[in-house]
PDB file of C-alpha atoms in Angstrom:
ATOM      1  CA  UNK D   1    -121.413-108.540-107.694  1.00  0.00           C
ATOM      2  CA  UNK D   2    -124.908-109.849-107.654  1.00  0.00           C
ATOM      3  CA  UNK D   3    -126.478-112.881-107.100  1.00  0.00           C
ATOM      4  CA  UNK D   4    -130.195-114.208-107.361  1.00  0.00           C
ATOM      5  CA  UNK D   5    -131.588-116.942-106.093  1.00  0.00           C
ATOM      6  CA  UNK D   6    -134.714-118.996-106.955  1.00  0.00           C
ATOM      7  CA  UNK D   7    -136.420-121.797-106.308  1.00  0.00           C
ATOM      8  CA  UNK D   8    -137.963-121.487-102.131  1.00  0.00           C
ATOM      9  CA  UNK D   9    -141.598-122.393-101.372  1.00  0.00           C
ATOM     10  CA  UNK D  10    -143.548-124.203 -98.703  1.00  0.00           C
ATOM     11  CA  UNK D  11    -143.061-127.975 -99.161  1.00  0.00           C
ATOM     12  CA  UNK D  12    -144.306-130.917 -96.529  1.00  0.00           C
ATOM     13  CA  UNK D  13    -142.216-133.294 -94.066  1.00  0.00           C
ATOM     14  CA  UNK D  14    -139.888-135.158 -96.111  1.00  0.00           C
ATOM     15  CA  UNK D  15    -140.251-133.038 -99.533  1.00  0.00           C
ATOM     16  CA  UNK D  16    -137.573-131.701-101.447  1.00  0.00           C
ATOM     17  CA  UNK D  17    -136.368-128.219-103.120  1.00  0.00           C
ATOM     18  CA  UNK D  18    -134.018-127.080-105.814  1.00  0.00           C
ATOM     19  CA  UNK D  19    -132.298-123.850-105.042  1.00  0.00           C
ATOM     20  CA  UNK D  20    -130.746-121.689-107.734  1.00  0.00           C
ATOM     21  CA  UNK D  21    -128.533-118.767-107.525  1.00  0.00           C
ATOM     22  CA  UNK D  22    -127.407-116.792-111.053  1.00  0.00           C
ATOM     23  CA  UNK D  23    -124.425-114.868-110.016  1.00  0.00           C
ATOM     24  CA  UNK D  24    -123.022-112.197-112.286  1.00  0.00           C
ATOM     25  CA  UNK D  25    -120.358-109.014-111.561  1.00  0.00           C
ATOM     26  CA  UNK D  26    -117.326-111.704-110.946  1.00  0.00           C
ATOM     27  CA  UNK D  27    -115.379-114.526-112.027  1.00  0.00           C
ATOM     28  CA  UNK D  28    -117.323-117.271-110.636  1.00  0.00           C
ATOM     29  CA  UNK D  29    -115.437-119.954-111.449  1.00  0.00           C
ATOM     30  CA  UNK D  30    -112.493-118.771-109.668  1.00  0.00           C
ATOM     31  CA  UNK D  31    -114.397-118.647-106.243  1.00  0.00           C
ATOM     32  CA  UNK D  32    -115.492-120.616-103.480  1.00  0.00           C
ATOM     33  CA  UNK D  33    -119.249-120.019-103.067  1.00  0.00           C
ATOM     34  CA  UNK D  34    -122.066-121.464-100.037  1.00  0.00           C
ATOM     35  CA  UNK D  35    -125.210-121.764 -99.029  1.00  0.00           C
ATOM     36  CA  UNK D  36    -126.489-119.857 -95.839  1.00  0.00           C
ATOM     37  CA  UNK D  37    -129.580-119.822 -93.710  1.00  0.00           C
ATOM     38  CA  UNK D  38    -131.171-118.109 -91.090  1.00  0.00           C
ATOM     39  CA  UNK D  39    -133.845-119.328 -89.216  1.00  0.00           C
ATOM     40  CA  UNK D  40    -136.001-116.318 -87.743  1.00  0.00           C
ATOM     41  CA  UNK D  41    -134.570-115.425 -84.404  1.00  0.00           C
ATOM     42  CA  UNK D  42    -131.118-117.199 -85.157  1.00  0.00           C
ATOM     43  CA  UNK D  43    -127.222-116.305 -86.463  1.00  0.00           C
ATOM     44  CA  UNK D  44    -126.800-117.323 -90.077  1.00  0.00           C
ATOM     45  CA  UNK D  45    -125.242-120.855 -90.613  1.00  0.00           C
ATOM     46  CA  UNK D  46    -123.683-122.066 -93.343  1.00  0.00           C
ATOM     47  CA  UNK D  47    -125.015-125.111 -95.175  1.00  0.00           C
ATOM     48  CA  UNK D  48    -123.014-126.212 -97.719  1.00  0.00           C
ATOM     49  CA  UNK D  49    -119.841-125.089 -99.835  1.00  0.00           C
ATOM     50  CA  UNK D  50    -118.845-125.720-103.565  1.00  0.00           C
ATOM     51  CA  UNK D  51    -114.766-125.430-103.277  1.00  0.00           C
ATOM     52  CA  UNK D  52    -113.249-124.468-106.408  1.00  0.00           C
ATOM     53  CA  UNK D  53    -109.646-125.588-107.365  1.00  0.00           C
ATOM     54  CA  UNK D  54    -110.187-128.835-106.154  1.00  0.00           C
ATOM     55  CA  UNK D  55    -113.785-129.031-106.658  1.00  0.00           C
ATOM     56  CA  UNK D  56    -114.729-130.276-103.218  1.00  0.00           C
ATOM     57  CA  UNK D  57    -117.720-129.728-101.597  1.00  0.00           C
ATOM     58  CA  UNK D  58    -118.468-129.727 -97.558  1.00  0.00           C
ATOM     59  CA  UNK D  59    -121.427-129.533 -95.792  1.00  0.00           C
ATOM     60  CA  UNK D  60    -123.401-128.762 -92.473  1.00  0.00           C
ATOM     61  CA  UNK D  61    -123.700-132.062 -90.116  1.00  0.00           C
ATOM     62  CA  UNK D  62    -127.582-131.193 -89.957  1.00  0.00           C
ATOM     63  CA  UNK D  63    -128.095-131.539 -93.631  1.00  0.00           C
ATOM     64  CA  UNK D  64    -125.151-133.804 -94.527  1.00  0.00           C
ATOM     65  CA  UNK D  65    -126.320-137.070 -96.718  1.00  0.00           C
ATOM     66  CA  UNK D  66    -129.821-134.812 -97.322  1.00  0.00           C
ATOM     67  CA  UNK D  67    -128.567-131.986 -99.002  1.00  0.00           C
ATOM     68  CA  UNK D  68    -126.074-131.459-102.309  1.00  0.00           C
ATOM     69  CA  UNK D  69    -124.174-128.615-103.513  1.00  0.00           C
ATOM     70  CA  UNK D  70    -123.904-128.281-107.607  1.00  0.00           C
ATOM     71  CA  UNK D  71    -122.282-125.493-109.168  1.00  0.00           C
ATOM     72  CA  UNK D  72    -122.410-124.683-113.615  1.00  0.00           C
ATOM     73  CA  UNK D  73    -119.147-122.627-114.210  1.00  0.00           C
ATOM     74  CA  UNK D  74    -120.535-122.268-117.999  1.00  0.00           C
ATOM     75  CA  UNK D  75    -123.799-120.751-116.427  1.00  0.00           C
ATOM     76  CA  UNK D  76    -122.595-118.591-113.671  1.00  0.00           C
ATOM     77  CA  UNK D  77    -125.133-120.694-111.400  1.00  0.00           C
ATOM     78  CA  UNK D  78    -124.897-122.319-107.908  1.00  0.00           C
ATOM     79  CA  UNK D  79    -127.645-125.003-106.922  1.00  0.00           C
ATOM     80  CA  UNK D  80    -129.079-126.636-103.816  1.00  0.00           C
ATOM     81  CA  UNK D  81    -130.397-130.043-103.851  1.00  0.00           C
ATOM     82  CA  UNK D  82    -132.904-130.371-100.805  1.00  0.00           C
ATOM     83  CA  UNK D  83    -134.184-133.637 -99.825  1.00  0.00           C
ATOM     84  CA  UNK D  84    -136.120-135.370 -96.813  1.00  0.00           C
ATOM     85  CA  UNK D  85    -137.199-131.892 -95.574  1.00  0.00           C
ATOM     86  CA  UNK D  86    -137.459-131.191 -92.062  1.00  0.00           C
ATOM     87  CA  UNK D  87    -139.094-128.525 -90.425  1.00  0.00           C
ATOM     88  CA  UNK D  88    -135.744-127.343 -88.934  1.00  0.00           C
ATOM     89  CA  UNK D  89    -134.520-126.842 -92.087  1.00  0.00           C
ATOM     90  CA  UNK D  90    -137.000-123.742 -92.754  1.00  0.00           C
ATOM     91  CA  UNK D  91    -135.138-120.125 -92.912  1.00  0.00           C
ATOM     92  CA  UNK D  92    -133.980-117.676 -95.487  1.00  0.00           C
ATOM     93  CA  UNK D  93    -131.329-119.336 -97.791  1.00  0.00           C
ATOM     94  CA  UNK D  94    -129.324-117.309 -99.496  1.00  0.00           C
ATOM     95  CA  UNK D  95    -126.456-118.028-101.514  1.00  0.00           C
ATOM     96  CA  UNK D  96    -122.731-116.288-101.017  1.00  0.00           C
ATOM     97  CA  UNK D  97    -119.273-115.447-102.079  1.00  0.00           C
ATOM     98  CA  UNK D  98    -116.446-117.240-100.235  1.00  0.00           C
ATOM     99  CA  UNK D  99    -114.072-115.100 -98.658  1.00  0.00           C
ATOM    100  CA  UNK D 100    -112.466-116.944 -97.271  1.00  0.00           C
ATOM    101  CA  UNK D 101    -112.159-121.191 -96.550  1.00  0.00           C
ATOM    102  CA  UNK D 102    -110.543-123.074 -94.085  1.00  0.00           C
ATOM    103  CA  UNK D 103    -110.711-126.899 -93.566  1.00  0.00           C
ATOM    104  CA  UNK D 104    -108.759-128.380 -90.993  1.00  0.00           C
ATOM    105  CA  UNK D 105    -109.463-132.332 -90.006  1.00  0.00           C
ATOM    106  CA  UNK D 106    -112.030-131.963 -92.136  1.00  0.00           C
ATOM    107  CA  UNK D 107    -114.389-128.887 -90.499  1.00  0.00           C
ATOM    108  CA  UNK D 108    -114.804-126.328 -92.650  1.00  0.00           C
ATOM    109  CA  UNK D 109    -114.944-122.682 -91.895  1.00  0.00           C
ATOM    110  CA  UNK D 110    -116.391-120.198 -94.434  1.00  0.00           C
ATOM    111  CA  UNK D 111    -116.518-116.274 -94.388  1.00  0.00           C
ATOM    112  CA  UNK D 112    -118.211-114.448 -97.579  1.00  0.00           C
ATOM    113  CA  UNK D 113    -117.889-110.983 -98.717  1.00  0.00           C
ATOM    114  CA  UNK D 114    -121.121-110.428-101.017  1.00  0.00           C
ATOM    115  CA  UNK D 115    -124.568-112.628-100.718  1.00  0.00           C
ATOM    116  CA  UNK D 116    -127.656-112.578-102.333  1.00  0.00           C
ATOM    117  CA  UNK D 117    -130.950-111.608-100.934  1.00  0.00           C
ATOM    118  CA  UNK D 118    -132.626-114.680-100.339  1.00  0.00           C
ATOM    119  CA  UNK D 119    -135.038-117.283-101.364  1.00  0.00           C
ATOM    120  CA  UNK D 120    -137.222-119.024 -98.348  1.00  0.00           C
ATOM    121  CA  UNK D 121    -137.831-122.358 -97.101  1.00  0.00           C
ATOM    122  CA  UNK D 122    -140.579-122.945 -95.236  1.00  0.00           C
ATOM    123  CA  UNK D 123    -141.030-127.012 -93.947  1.00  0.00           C
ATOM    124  CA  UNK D 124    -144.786-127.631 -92.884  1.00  0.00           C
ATOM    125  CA  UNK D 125    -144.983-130.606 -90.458  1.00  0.00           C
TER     126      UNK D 125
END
């Protein structure tokens, strides 16, 4: 399982980022897959997730209505639509394999078994 994301850089207040992530090794289409980022000195914290099944998609309250999930089954790629930057939003983002899912009353809780190194965000104010 591998995945590789692209698409990071230093952007201003209020910019926006595409994220990429080409995953190969596995069935993609058959699994759940997220967004995660860690902010230096912080846990990771998942951003976003691109259900499969029933093709739902959840995301973080700090990025909801900013951020969008995207997935291409054909091209084995997950994406990350980043808009109205903020420099809270800087960290490592890396893309991973759902695990496992759980959404009760609509919270969502994600673990992930393989994840890709990383692409960073960096938000200049």
């Amino acid at each position: 399982v591998q995945f590789v994301e692209s698409g990071g850089g230093t952007v201003q207040v209020g910019g926006s980022l595409r994220l990429s992530c080409a995953a190969s090794g596995f069935t993609f289409s058959t699994y759940a897959m997220c967004w995660v980022r860690q902010a230096p000195g912080k846990g990771p914290e998942w951003v976003s997730i691109s259900n499969t099944g029933d093709s739902n998609t959840y995301y973080a309250d700090s990025v909801k209505g900013r951020f969008t999930i995207s997935r291409d089954n054909a091209k084995n790629t997950l994406y990350l639509e980043m808009n109205s930057l903020k420099p809270e939003d800087t960290a490592l983002y890396f893309c991973a394999r759902a695990s496992f899912l759980s959404v009760l009353g609509g919270a969502a809780r994600v673990e992930y078994d393989y994840r890709g190194q990383g692409t960073q965000v960096t938000v200049s104010s």
